[in-house]
Protein backbone atom coordinates (compact mmCIF):
# COMPACT_ATOMS: atom_id res chain seq x y z
CA UNK A 1 0.00 0.00 0.00
CA UNK A 2 1.38 3.39 -1.02
CA UNK A 3 1.34 5.89 1.84
CA UNK A 4 1.29 9.58 0.94
CA UNK A 5 1.62 12.52 3.31
CA UNK A 6 -0.30 15.78 3.34
CA UNK A 7 0.87 18.15 6.06
CA UNK A 8 0.81 16.20 9.33
CA UNK A 9 -1.28 13.32 7.98
CA UNK A 10 -0.30 10.08 6.26
CA UNK A 11 -3.00 8.78 3.94
CA UNK A 12 -3.82 6.39 1.09
CA UNK A 13 -6.42 6.65 -1.68
CA UNK A 14 -7.68 3.79 -3.83
CA UNK A 15 -10.50 3.22 -6.30
CA UNK A 16 -12.95 5.55 -8.00
CA UNK A 17 -16.53 6.64 -7.49
CA UNK A 18 -18.26 8.37 -4.58
CA UNK A 19 -15.63 9.10 -1.88
CA UNK A 20 -15.64 6.97 1.28
CA UNK A 21 -13.38 7.95 4.19
CA UNK A 22 -12.22 5.39 6.79
CA UNK A 23 -11.13 6.28 10.35
CA UNK A 24 -9.26 3.62 12.33
CA UNK A 25 -9.35 2.96 16.07
CA UNK A 26 -7.08 3.74 19.01
CA UNK A 27 -3.58 2.32 18.85
CA UNK A 28 -4.04 1.01 15.32
CA UNK A 29 -3.40 2.65 11.96
CA UNK A 30 -4.89 2.78 8.48
CA UNK A 31 -3.53 -0.68 7.70
CA UNK A 32 -6.41 -2.11 9.76
CA UNK A 33 -8.60 -1.43 6.71
CA UNK A 34 -6.61 -3.82 4.48
CA UNK A 35 -9.45 -6.35 4.87
CA UNK A 36 -12.02 -3.77 3.65
CA UNK A 37 -10.08 -1.79 1.08
CA UNK A 38 -10.27 -4.27 -1.86
CA UNK A 39 -14.03 -4.74 -1.51
CA UNK A 40 -14.89 -1.06 -1.00
CA UNK A 41 -12.53 0.29 -3.66
CA UNK A 42 -14.25 -1.79 -6.35
CA UNK A 43 -17.12 0.69 -6.16
CA UNK A 44 -15.85 3.80 -4.36
CA UNK A 45 -12.88 6.11 -4.05
CA UNK A 46 -11.67 5.08 -0.61
CA UNK A 47 -9.51 7.32 1.58
CA UNK A 48 -7.80 5.90 4.67
CA UNK A 49 -5.43 7.83 6.90
CA UNK A 50 -3.48 7.65 10.16
CA UNK A 51 -4.91 9.62 13.06
CA UNK A 52 -2.60 12.12 14.69
CA UNK A 53 -0.32 10.27 17.10
CA UNK A 54 -0.62 7.05 15.07
CA UNK A 55 1.14 5.29 12.22
CA UNK A 56 3.02 7.66 9.92
CA UNK A 57 1.13 10.81 10.92
CA UNK A 58 2.70 13.39 13.21
CA UNK A 59 3.05 12.49 16.90
CA UNK A 60 3.02 15.67 18.93
CA UNK A 61 3.45 15.57 22.70
CA UNK A 62 0.75 16.73 25.10
CA UNK A 63 -3.01 16.48 25.34
CA UNK A 64 -5.12 15.36 22.39
CA UNK A 65 -8.67 16.68 21.96
CA UNK A 66 -11.58 15.60 19.82
CA UNK A 67 -11.45 18.95 18.06
CA UNK A 68 -7.87 18.29 16.97
CA UNK A 69 -8.88 15.00 15.36
CA UNK A 70 -11.96 16.49 13.72
CA UNK A 71 -9.85 19.29 12.27
CA UNK A 72 -7.18 16.84 11.10
CA UNK A 73 -9.80 15.12 8.96
CA UNK A 74 -11.30 18.38 7.76
CA UNK A 75 -7.93 19.71 6.65
CA UNK A 76 -7.13 16.46 4.85
CA UNK A 77 -10.39 16.30 2.87
CA UNK A 78 -10.15 19.98 1.98
CA UNK A 79 -6.59 19.56 0.73
CA UNK A 80 -7.72 16.58 -1.35
CA UNK A 81 -10.75 18.53 -2.67
CA UNK A 82 -13.22 16.09 -1.19
CA UNK A 83 -16.37 18.14 -0.59
CA UNK A 84 -18.82 15.32 0.17
CA UNK A 85 -18.16 11.74 1.25
CA UNK A 86 -19.39 8.79 3.25
CA UNK A 87 -17.60 8.45 6.58
CA UNK A 88 -16.96 5.12 8.32
CA UNK A 89 -15.28 5.14 11.74
CA UNK A 90 -14.22 2.21 13.91
CA UNK A 91 -14.16 2.46 17.74
CA UNK A 92 -12.42 5.78 18.53
CA UNK A 93 -12.84 6.47 14.81
CA UNK A 94 -16.58 6.02 15.24
CA UNK A 95 -16.61 8.74 17.89
CA UNK A 96 -14.56 11.03 15.66
CA UNK A 97 -16.92 10.33 12.76
CA UNK A 98 -19.91 11.35 14.86
CA UNK A 99 -18.21 14.53 16.06
CA UNK A 100 -17.14 15.41 12.51
CA UNK A 101 -20.67 14.86 11.17
CA UNK A 102 -22.12 17.13 13.83
CA UNK A 103 -19.61 19.87 13.01
CA UNK A 104 -19.65 19.51 9.21
CA UNK A 105 -23.05 17.98 8.37
CA UNK A 106 -23.08 19.14 4.75
CA UNK A 107 -19.92 17.15 4.00
CA UNK A 108 -21.12 13.73 5.18
CA UNK A 109 -23.45 11.88 2.81
CA UNK A 110 -23.61 8.73 4.95
CA UNK A 111 -22.20 7.77 8.34
CA UNK A 112 -21.03 4.40 9.64
CA UNK A 113 -20.37 4.04 13.38
CA UNK A 114 -18.58 0.71 13.78
CA UNK A 115 -17.95 -0.92 17.18
CA UNK A 116 -18.00 2.39 19.05
CA UNK A 117 -18.95 3.21 22.63
CA UNK A 118 -21.89 5.36 23.68
CA UNK A 119 -22.72 7.02 26.99
CA UNK A 120 -20.62 4.77 29.22
CA UNK A 121 -21.58 4.41 32.86
CA UNK A 122 -19.11 5.19 35.64
CA UNK A 123 -17.97 1.60 36.04
CA UNK A 124 -17.29 1.24 32.32
CA UNK A 125 -15.41 4.54 32.20
CA UNK A 126 -13.30 3.74 35.26
CA UNK A 127 -12.23 0.44 33.73
CA UNK A 128 -10.83 2.31 30.74
CA UNK A 129 -9.22 5.00 32.86
CA UNK A 130 -7.46 2.28 34.86
CA UNK A 131 -5.97 0.97 31.62
CA UNK A 132 -4.94 4.50 30.69
CA UNK A 133 -2.96 4.78 33.92
CA UNK A 134 -1.42 1.36 33.37
CA UNK A 135 -0.24 2.51 29.94
CA UNK A 136 1.21 5.68 31.44
CA UNK A 137 3.25 3.59 33.89
CA UNK A 138 4.21 0.64 31.72
CA UNK A 139 3.74 1.57 28.04
CA UNK A 140 1.46 0.23 25.28
CA UNK A 141 2.55 -3.38 25.76
CA UNK A 142 1.03 -3.46 29.25
CA UNK A 143 -2.57 -3.77 28.07
CA UNK A 144 -2.23 -5.43 24.69
CA UNK A 145 -2.72 -9.09 25.66
CA UNK A 146 -5.94 -8.40 27.54
CA UNK A 147 -7.07 -6.25 24.61
CA UNK A 148 -6.53 -9.07 22.13
CA UNK A 149 -8.75 -11.32 24.25
CA UNK A 150 -11.50 -8.69 24.15
CA UNK A 151 -11.02 -8.06 20.45
CA UNK A 152 -10.92 -11.57 18.94
CA UNK A 153 -12.76 -14.82 19.55
CA UNK A 154 -10.72 -17.65 21.07
CA UNK A 155 -11.17 -19.79 17.95
CA UNK A 156 -9.84 -17.06 15.67
CA UNK A 157 -6.92 -16.34 18.01
CA UNK A 158 -5.94 -20.00 17.86
CA UNK A 159 -6.38 -20.43 14.11
CA UNK A 160 -4.91 -17.10 12.94
CA UNK A 161 -2.04 -16.23 15.32
CA UNK A 162 -0.29 -14.28 12.56
CA UNK A 163 -3.19 -11.80 12.41
CA UNK A 164 -3.11 -11.29 16.18
CA UNK A 165 0.64 -10.79 15.97
CA UNK A 166 0.14 -8.06 13.37
CA UNK A 167 -2.40 -6.26 15.55
CA UNK A 168 -0.19 -6.76 18.62
CA UNK A 169 2.71 -5.18 16.76
CA UNK A 170 0.61 -2.19 15.72
CA UNK A 171 -0.34 -1.50 19.33
CA UNK A 172 3.12 -2.06 20.75
CA UNK A 173 4.71 0.27 18.19
CA UNK A 174 2.79 3.25 19.57
CA UNK A 175 4.76 6.07 21.16
CA UNK A 176 4.82 5.48 24.94
CA UNK A 177 4.16 9.16 25.71
CA UNK A 178 1.52 9.79 23.05
CA UNK A 179 -0.57 6.61 23.37
CA UNK A 180 -1.88 7.27 26.91
CA UNK A 181 -3.01 10.75 25.86
CA UNK A 182 -5.08 9.29 23.02
CA UNK A 183 -6.34 6.52 25.31
CA UNK A 184 -7.50 9.24 27.71
CA UNK A 185 -9.41 10.86 24.86
CA UNK A 186 -11.10 7.53 24.05
CA UNK A 187 -12.16 7.17 27.68
CA UNK A 188 -13.93 10.53 27.73
CA UNK A 189 -14.99 11.22 24.13
CA UNK A 190 -18.43 9.65 24.35
CA UNK A 191 -19.61 12.13 27.01
CA UNK A 192 -20.16 15.10 24.70
CA UNK A 193 -21.77 12.86 22.08
CA UNK A 194 -24.23 11.13 24.43
CA UNK A 195 -27.22 13.29 23.45
CA UNK A 196 -25.91 15.56 20.68
CA UNK A 197 -25.91 12.75 18.10
CA UNK A 198 -29.68 13.16 17.92
CA UNK A 199 -28.88 16.08 15.58
CA UNK A 200 -27.25 13.80 12.97
CA UNK A 201 -29.52 13.79 9.92
CA UNK A 202 -27.68 11.75 7.29
CA UNK A 203 -28.31 8.01 6.74
CA UNK A 204 -26.39 6.19 9.48
CA UNK A 205 -25.29 2.60 10.02
CA UNK A 206 -24.74 1.58 13.65
CA UNK A 207 -22.73 -1.63 13.65
CA UNK A 208 -21.37 -3.74 16.49
CA UNK A 209 -20.71 -7.35 17.45
CA UNK A 210 -22.63 -9.46 19.93
CA UNK A 211 -19.59 -10.09 22.15
CA UNK A 212 -18.03 -6.61 21.91
CA UNK A 213 -18.87 -5.83 25.51
CA UNK A 214 -17.02 -2.51 25.68
CA UNK A 215 -18.97 -1.27 22.65
CA UNK A 216 -22.07 -3.22 23.42
CA UNK A 217 -25.31 -4.08 21.68
CA UNK A 218 -27.12 -1.93 24.25
CA UNK A 219 -24.91 1.04 23.34
CA UNK A 220 -25.53 0.47 19.64
CA UNK A 221 -29.27 0.23 20.22
CA UNK A 222 -29.23 3.50 22.14
CA UNK A 223 -27.38 5.25 19.33
CA UNK A 224 -29.76 3.86 16.73
CA UNK A 225 -32.72 5.17 18.74
CA UNK A 226 -31.19 8.64 19.06
CA UNK A 227 -30.12 9.20 15.45
CA UNK A 228 -33.24 9.79 13.33
CA UNK A 229 -32.12 8.02 10.15
CA UNK A 230 -30.14 5.16 11.69
CA UNK A 231 -30.05 1.45 10.88
CA UNK A 232 -28.69 -1.07 13.42
CA UNK A 233 -26.70 -4.19 12.54
CA UNK A 234 -25.36 -6.65 15.14
CA UNK A 235 -23.03 -9.48 14.16
CA UNK A 236 -23.60 -12.63 16.24
CA UNK A 237 -20.74 -14.25 18.19
CA UNK A 238 -18.00 -11.86 17.05
CA UNK A 239 -16.02 -9.44 19.21
CA UNK A 240 -14.49 -5.98 18.79
CA UNK A 241 -12.37 -6.78 15.73
CA UNK A 242 -15.19 -8.23 13.65
CA UNK A 243 -13.92 -6.22 10.67
CA UNK A 244 -10.69 -8.23 10.76
CA UNK A 245 -12.05 -11.57 11.97
CA UNK A 246 -14.99 -11.80 9.55
CA UNK A 247 -14.25 -9.32 6.76
CA UNK A 248 -16.51 -10.89 4.14
CA UNK A 249 -19.58 -10.67 6.40
CA UNK A 250 -18.70 -7.13 7.47
CA UNK A 251 -17.94 -5.95 3.95
CA UNK A 252 -21.31 -7.21 2.73
CA UNK A 253 -23.01 -5.10 5.41
CA UNK A 254 -20.92 -2.02 4.62
CA UNK A 255 -21.43 -2.31 0.87
CA UNK A 256 -25.14 -2.93 1.25
CA UNK A 257 -25.46 0.22 3.36
CA UNK A 258 -23.35 2.33 1.02
CA UNK A 259 -25.02 1.10 -2.14
CA UNK A 260 -28.50 1.73 -0.76
CA UNK A 261 -27.49 5.14 0.51
CA UNK A 262 -25.17 6.53 -2.16
CA UNK A 263 -26.44 5.01 -5.42
Tab-separated table of C-alpha atoms in Angstrom:
chain	number	residue	atom	x	y	z
A	1	UNK	CA	0.000	0.000	0.000
A	2	UNK	CA	1.375	3.391	-1.023
A	3	UNK	CA	1.342	5.888	1.838
A	4	UNK	CA	1.286	9.583	0.936
A	5	UNK	CA	1.619	12.521	3.313
A	6	UNK	CA	-0.301	15.778	3.342
A	7	UNK	CA	0.870	18.150	6.056
A	8	UNK	CA	0.808	16.204	9.327
A	9	UNK	CA	-1.285	13.322	7.983
A	10	UNK	CA	-0.302	10.077	6.260
A	11	UNK	CA	-2.998	8.781	3.939
A	12	UNK	CA	-3.822	6.390	1.093
A	13	UNK	CA	-6.417	6.647	-1.681
A	14	UNK	CA	-7.676	3.788	-3.829
A	15	UNK	CA	-10.496	3.215	-6.303
A	16	UNK	CA	-12.949	5.551	-7.996
A	17	UNK	CA	-16.528	6.645	-7.490
A	18	UNK	CA	-18.257	8.374	-4.579
A	19	UNK	CA	-15.627	9.101	-1.878
A	20	UNK	CA	-15.644	6.972	1.277
A	21	UNK	CA	-13.381	7.952	4.192
A	22	UNK	CA	-12.224	5.392	6.792
A	23	UNK	CA	-11.129	6.280	10.348
A	24	UNK	CA	-9.262	3.616	12.331
A	25	UNK	CA	-9.353	2.957	16.072
A	26	UNK	CA	-7.079	3.737	19.008
A	27	UNK	CA	-3.578	2.317	18.851
A	28	UNK	CA	-4.039	1.009	15.321
A	29	UNK	CA	-3.397	2.649	11.957
A	30	UNK	CA	-4.887	2.785	8.477
A	31	UNK	CA	-3.533	-0.679	7.703
A	32	UNK	CA	-6.412	-2.114	9.755
A	33	UNK	CA	-8.598	-1.434	6.713
A	34	UNK	CA	-6.614	-3.817	4.485
A	35	UNK	CA	-9.454	-6.348	4.871
A	36	UNK	CA	-12.021	-3.768	3.653
A	37	UNK	CA	-10.081	-1.786	1.077
A	38	UNK	CA	-10.267	-4.270	-1.859
A	39	UNK	CA	-14.033	-4.736	-1.513
A	40	UNK	CA	-14.893	-1.060	-0.998
A	41	UNK	CA	-12.532	0.288	-3.656
A	42	UNK	CA	-14.246	-1.791	-6.354
A	43	UNK	CA	-17.122	0.688	-6.163
A	44	UNK	CA	-15.849	3.800	-4.361
A	45	UNK	CA	-12.882	6.111	-4.049
A	46	UNK	CA	-11.670	5.081	-0.613
A	47	UNK	CA	-9.511	7.316	1.581
A	48	UNK	CA	-7.798	5.896	4.666
A	49	UNK	CA	-5.425	7.828	6.901
A	50	UNK	CA	-3.478	7.646	10.156
A	51	UNK	CA	-4.913	9.621	13.055
A	52	UNK	CA	-2.604	12.118	14.693
A	53	UNK	CA	-0.319	10.273	17.097
A	54	UNK	CA	-0.624	7.051	15.074
A	55	UNK	CA	1.142	5.289	12.218
A	56	UNK	CA	3.017	7.655	9.924
A	57	UNK	CA	1.129	10.808	10.921
A	58	UNK	CA	2.698	13.392	13.211
A	59	UNK	CA	3.048	12.490	16.899
A	60	UNK	CA	3.024	15.666	18.931
A	61	UNK	CA	3.453	15.570	22.702
A	62	UNK	CA	0.751	16.727	25.101
A	63	UNK	CA	-3.006	16.483	25.337
A	64	UNK	CA	-5.122	15.362	22.389
A	65	UNK	CA	-8.671	16.678	21.956
A	66	UNK	CA	-11.579	15.597	19.821
A	67	UNK	CA	-11.451	18.953	18.057
A	68	UNK	CA	-7.867	18.287	16.968
A	69	UNK	CA	-8.880	15.001	15.361
A	70	UNK	CA	-11.964	16.486	13.722
A	71	UNK	CA	-9.846	19.288	12.270
A	72	UNK	CA	-7.183	16.843	11.100
A	73	UNK	CA	-9.798	15.121	8.962
A	74	UNK	CA	-11.299	18.381	7.756
A	75	UNK	CA	-7.931	19.714	6.652
A	76	UNK	CA	-7.131	16.464	4.850
A	77	UNK	CA	-10.387	16.299	2.874
A	78	UNK	CA	-10.152	19.984	1.978
A	79	UNK	CA	-6.588	19.564	0.733
A	80	UNK	CA	-7.723	16.576	-1.345
A	81	UNK	CA	-10.748	18.530	-2.669
A	82	UNK	CA	-13.220	16.086	-1.188
A	83	UNK	CA	-16.373	18.136	-0.593
A	84	UNK	CA	-18.824	15.316	0.173
A	85	UNK	CA	-18.158	11.743	1.245
A	86	UNK	CA	-19.393	8.788	3.248
A	87	UNK	CA	-17.604	8.449	6.583
A	88	UNK	CA	-16.955	5.115	8.316
A	89	UNK	CA	-15.282	5.136	11.736
A	90	UNK	CA	-14.216	2.207	13.912
A	91	UNK	CA	-14.156	2.455	17.741
A	92	UNK	CA	-12.419	5.782	18.526
A	93	UNK	CA	-12.836	6.466	14.813
A	94	UNK	CA	-16.581	6.023	15.237
A	95	UNK	CA	-16.612	8.741	17.888
A	96	UNK	CA	-14.556	11.028	15.656
A	97	UNK	CA	-16.918	10.331	12.758
A	98	UNK	CA	-19.914	11.353	14.864
A	99	UNK	CA	-18.205	14.532	16.060
A	100	UNK	CA	-17.142	15.411	12.507
A	101	UNK	CA	-20.668	14.859	11.165
A	102	UNK	CA	-22.120	17.134	13.834
A	103	UNK	CA	-19.612	19.869	13.011
A	104	UNK	CA	-19.646	19.508	9.207
A	105	UNK	CA	-23.054	17.983	8.371
A	106	UNK	CA	-23.078	19.140	4.745
A	107	UNK	CA	-19.918	17.146	3.996
A	108	UNK	CA	-21.117	13.725	5.179
A	109	UNK	CA	-23.451	11.883	2.808
A	110	UNK	CA	-23.606	8.732	4.949
A	111	UNK	CA	-22.196	7.773	8.343
A	112	UNK	CA	-21.029	4.401	9.636
A	113	UNK	CA	-20.374	4.039	13.375
A	114	UNK	CA	-18.578	0.708	13.784
A	115	UNK	CA	-17.948	-0.923	17.178
A	116	UNK	CA	-18.000	2.385	19.047
A	117	UNK	CA	-18.948	3.212	22.628
A	118	UNK	CA	-21.889	5.362	23.680
A	119	UNK	CA	-22.724	7.017	26.991
A	120	UNK	CA	-20.617	4.767	29.219
A	121	UNK	CA	-21.582	4.409	32.863
A	122	UNK	CA	-19.112	5.195	35.638
A	123	UNK	CA	-17.972	1.605	36.036
A	124	UNK	CA	-17.288	1.243	32.316
A	125	UNK	CA	-15.408	4.536	32.204
A	126	UNK	CA	-13.302	3.745	35.263
A	127	UNK	CA	-12.234	0.440	33.727
A	128	UNK	CA	-10.830	2.308	30.740
A	129	UNK	CA	-9.223	5.002	32.856
A	130	UNK	CA	-7.460	2.277	34.855
A	131	UNK	CA	-5.973	0.966	31.617
A	132	UNK	CA	-4.940	4.504	30.688
A	133	UNK	CA	-2.955	4.781	33.919
A	134	UNK	CA	-1.420	1.360	33.367
A	135	UNK	CA	-0.237	2.512	29.936
A	136	UNK	CA	1.214	5.680	31.444
A	137	UNK	CA	3.253	3.591	33.886
A	138	UNK	CA	4.207	0.635	31.719
A	139	UNK	CA	3.736	1.570	28.041
A	140	UNK	CA	1.464	0.232	25.276
A	141	UNK	CA	2.555	-3.384	25.756
A	142	UNK	CA	1.035	-3.464	29.248
A	143	UNK	CA	-2.568	-3.775	28.070
A	144	UNK	CA	-2.228	-5.427	24.685
A	145	UNK	CA	-2.720	-9.089	25.663
A	146	UNK	CA	-5.944	-8.395	27.540
A	147	UNK	CA	-7.071	-6.252	24.612
A	148	UNK	CA	-6.529	-9.072	22.127
A	149	UNK	CA	-8.753	-11.323	24.255
A	150	UNK	CA	-11.500	-8.689	24.153
A	151	UNK	CA	-11.017	-8.063	20.454
A	152	UNK	CA	-10.916	-11.574	18.939
A	153	UNK	CA	-12.760	-14.824	19.552
A	154	UNK	CA	-10.725	-17.648	21.066
A	155	UNK	CA	-11.165	-19.787	17.951
A	156	UNK	CA	-9.835	-17.065	15.673
A	157	UNK	CA	-6.918	-16.345	18.013
A	158	UNK	CA	-5.937	-20.005	17.864
A	159	UNK	CA	-6.378	-20.433	14.114
A	160	UNK	CA	-4.907	-17.097	12.941
A	161	UNK	CA	-2.040	-16.233	15.321
A	162	UNK	CA	-0.285	-14.279	12.558
A	163	UNK	CA	-3.189	-11.805	12.414
A	164	UNK	CA	-3.107	-11.292	16.183
A	165	UNK	CA	0.636	-10.793	15.969
A	166	UNK	CA	0.141	-8.060	13.365
A	167	UNK	CA	-2.399	-6.259	15.550
A	168	UNK	CA	-0.190	-6.762	18.616
A	169	UNK	CA	2.705	-5.185	16.760
A	170	UNK	CA	0.609	-2.194	15.718
A	171	UNK	CA	-0.345	-1.501	19.327
A	172	UNK	CA	3.125	-2.060	20.746
A	173	UNK	CA	4.706	0.268	18.188
A	174	UNK	CA	2.788	3.254	19.569
A	175	UNK	CA	4.764	6.068	21.162
A	176	UNK	CA	4.815	5.479	24.940
A	177	UNK	CA	4.163	9.159	25.708
A	178	UNK	CA	1.515	9.790	23.049
A	179	UNK	CA	-0.565	6.606	23.368
A	180	UNK	CA	-1.877	7.268	26.905
A	181	UNK	CA	-3.015	10.750	25.856
A	182	UNK	CA	-5.081	9.291	23.019
A	183	UNK	CA	-6.335	6.517	25.312
A	184	UNK	CA	-7.505	9.241	27.713
A	185	UNK	CA	-9.410	10.860	24.856
A	186	UNK	CA	-11.099	7.534	24.050
A	187	UNK	CA	-12.157	7.169	27.682
A	188	UNK	CA	-13.931	10.532	27.734
A	189	UNK	CA	-14.989	11.224	24.130
A	190	UNK	CA	-18.434	9.645	24.354
A	191	UNK	CA	-19.611	12.126	27.007
A	192	UNK	CA	-20.156	15.103	24.701
A	193	UNK	CA	-21.773	12.856	22.084
A	194	UNK	CA	-24.235	11.134	24.426
A	195	UNK	CA	-27.224	13.293	23.453
A	196	UNK	CA	-25.907	15.560	20.681
A	197	UNK	CA	-25.913	12.746	18.097
A	198	UNK	CA	-29.684	13.159	17.920
A	199	UNK	CA	-28.875	16.085	15.578
A	200	UNK	CA	-27.250	13.803	12.974
A	201	UNK	CA	-29.522	13.789	9.922
A	202	UNK	CA	-27.676	11.746	7.295
A	203	UNK	CA	-28.308	8.014	6.745
A	204	UNK	CA	-26.389	6.186	9.480
A	205	UNK	CA	-25.286	2.597	10.023
A	206	UNK	CA	-24.735	1.580	13.647
A	207	UNK	CA	-22.732	-1.628	13.652
A	208	UNK	CA	-21.367	-3.736	16.494
A	209	UNK	CA	-20.713	-7.353	17.446
A	210	UNK	CA	-22.630	-9.463	19.934
A	211	UNK	CA	-19.586	-10.086	22.154
A	212	UNK	CA	-18.028	-6.606	21.908
A	213	UNK	CA	-18.874	-5.832	25.508
A	214	UNK	CA	-17.019	-2.513	25.675
A	215	UNK	CA	-18.968	-1.269	22.647
A	216	UNK	CA	-22.072	-3.219	23.417
A	217	UNK	CA	-25.307	-4.082	21.681
A	218	UNK	CA	-27.119	-1.928	24.246
A	219	UNK	CA	-24.907	1.041	23.337
A	220	UNK	CA	-25.530	0.470	19.635
A	221	UNK	CA	-29.269	0.226	20.218
A	222	UNK	CA	-29.235	3.503	22.142
A	223	UNK	CA	-27.379	5.255	19.326
A	224	UNK	CA	-29.762	3.861	16.734
A	225	UNK	CA	-32.721	5.166	18.737
A	226	UNK	CA	-31.186	8.635	19.059
A	227	UNK	CA	-30.121	9.197	15.448
A	228	UNK	CA	-33.241	9.786	13.334
A	229	UNK	CA	-32.123	8.018	10.147
A	230	UNK	CA	-30.144	5.157	11.695
A	231	UNK	CA	-30.047	1.451	10.880
A	232	UNK	CA	-28.691	-1.073	13.422
A	233	UNK	CA	-26.704	-4.187	12.543
A	234	UNK	CA	-25.359	-6.648	15.142
A	235	UNK	CA	-23.026	-9.484	14.161
A	236	UNK	CA	-23.597	-12.625	16.238
A	237	UNK	CA	-20.742	-14.245	18.191
A	238	UNK	CA	-17.999	-11.863	17.046
A	239	UNK	CA	-16.015	-9.440	19.211
A	240	UNK	CA	-14.485	-5.979	18.789
A	241	UNK	CA	-12.368	-6.785	15.728
A	242	UNK	CA	-15.190	-8.232	13.646
A	243	UNK	CA	-13.919	-6.218	10.668
A	244	UNK	CA	-10.692	-8.227	10.761
A	245	UNK	CA	-12.050	-11.566	11.974
A	246	UNK	CA	-14.987	-11.798	9.553
A	247	UNK	CA	-14.248	-9.316	6.757
A	248	UNK	CA	-16.515	-10.890	4.144
A	249	UNK	CA	-19.577	-10.672	6.403
A	250	UNK	CA	-18.700	-7.134	7.469
A	251	UNK	CA	-17.935	-5.953	3.948
A	252	UNK	CA	-21.311	-7.205	2.729
A	253	UNK	CA	-23.013	-5.100	5.410
A	254	UNK	CA	-20.920	-2.022	4.621
A	255	UNK	CA	-21.432	-2.311	0.870
A	256	UNK	CA	-25.143	-2.933	1.245
A	257	UNK	CA	-25.456	0.217	3.359
A	258	UNK	CA	-23.349	2.333	1.019
A	259	UNK	CA	-25.025	1.102	-2.143
A	260	UNK	CA	-28.504	1.728	-0.756
A	261	UNK	CA	-27.486	5.137	0.508
A	262	UNK	CA	-25.172	6.529	-2.164
A	263	UNK	CA	-26.439	5.014	-5.421
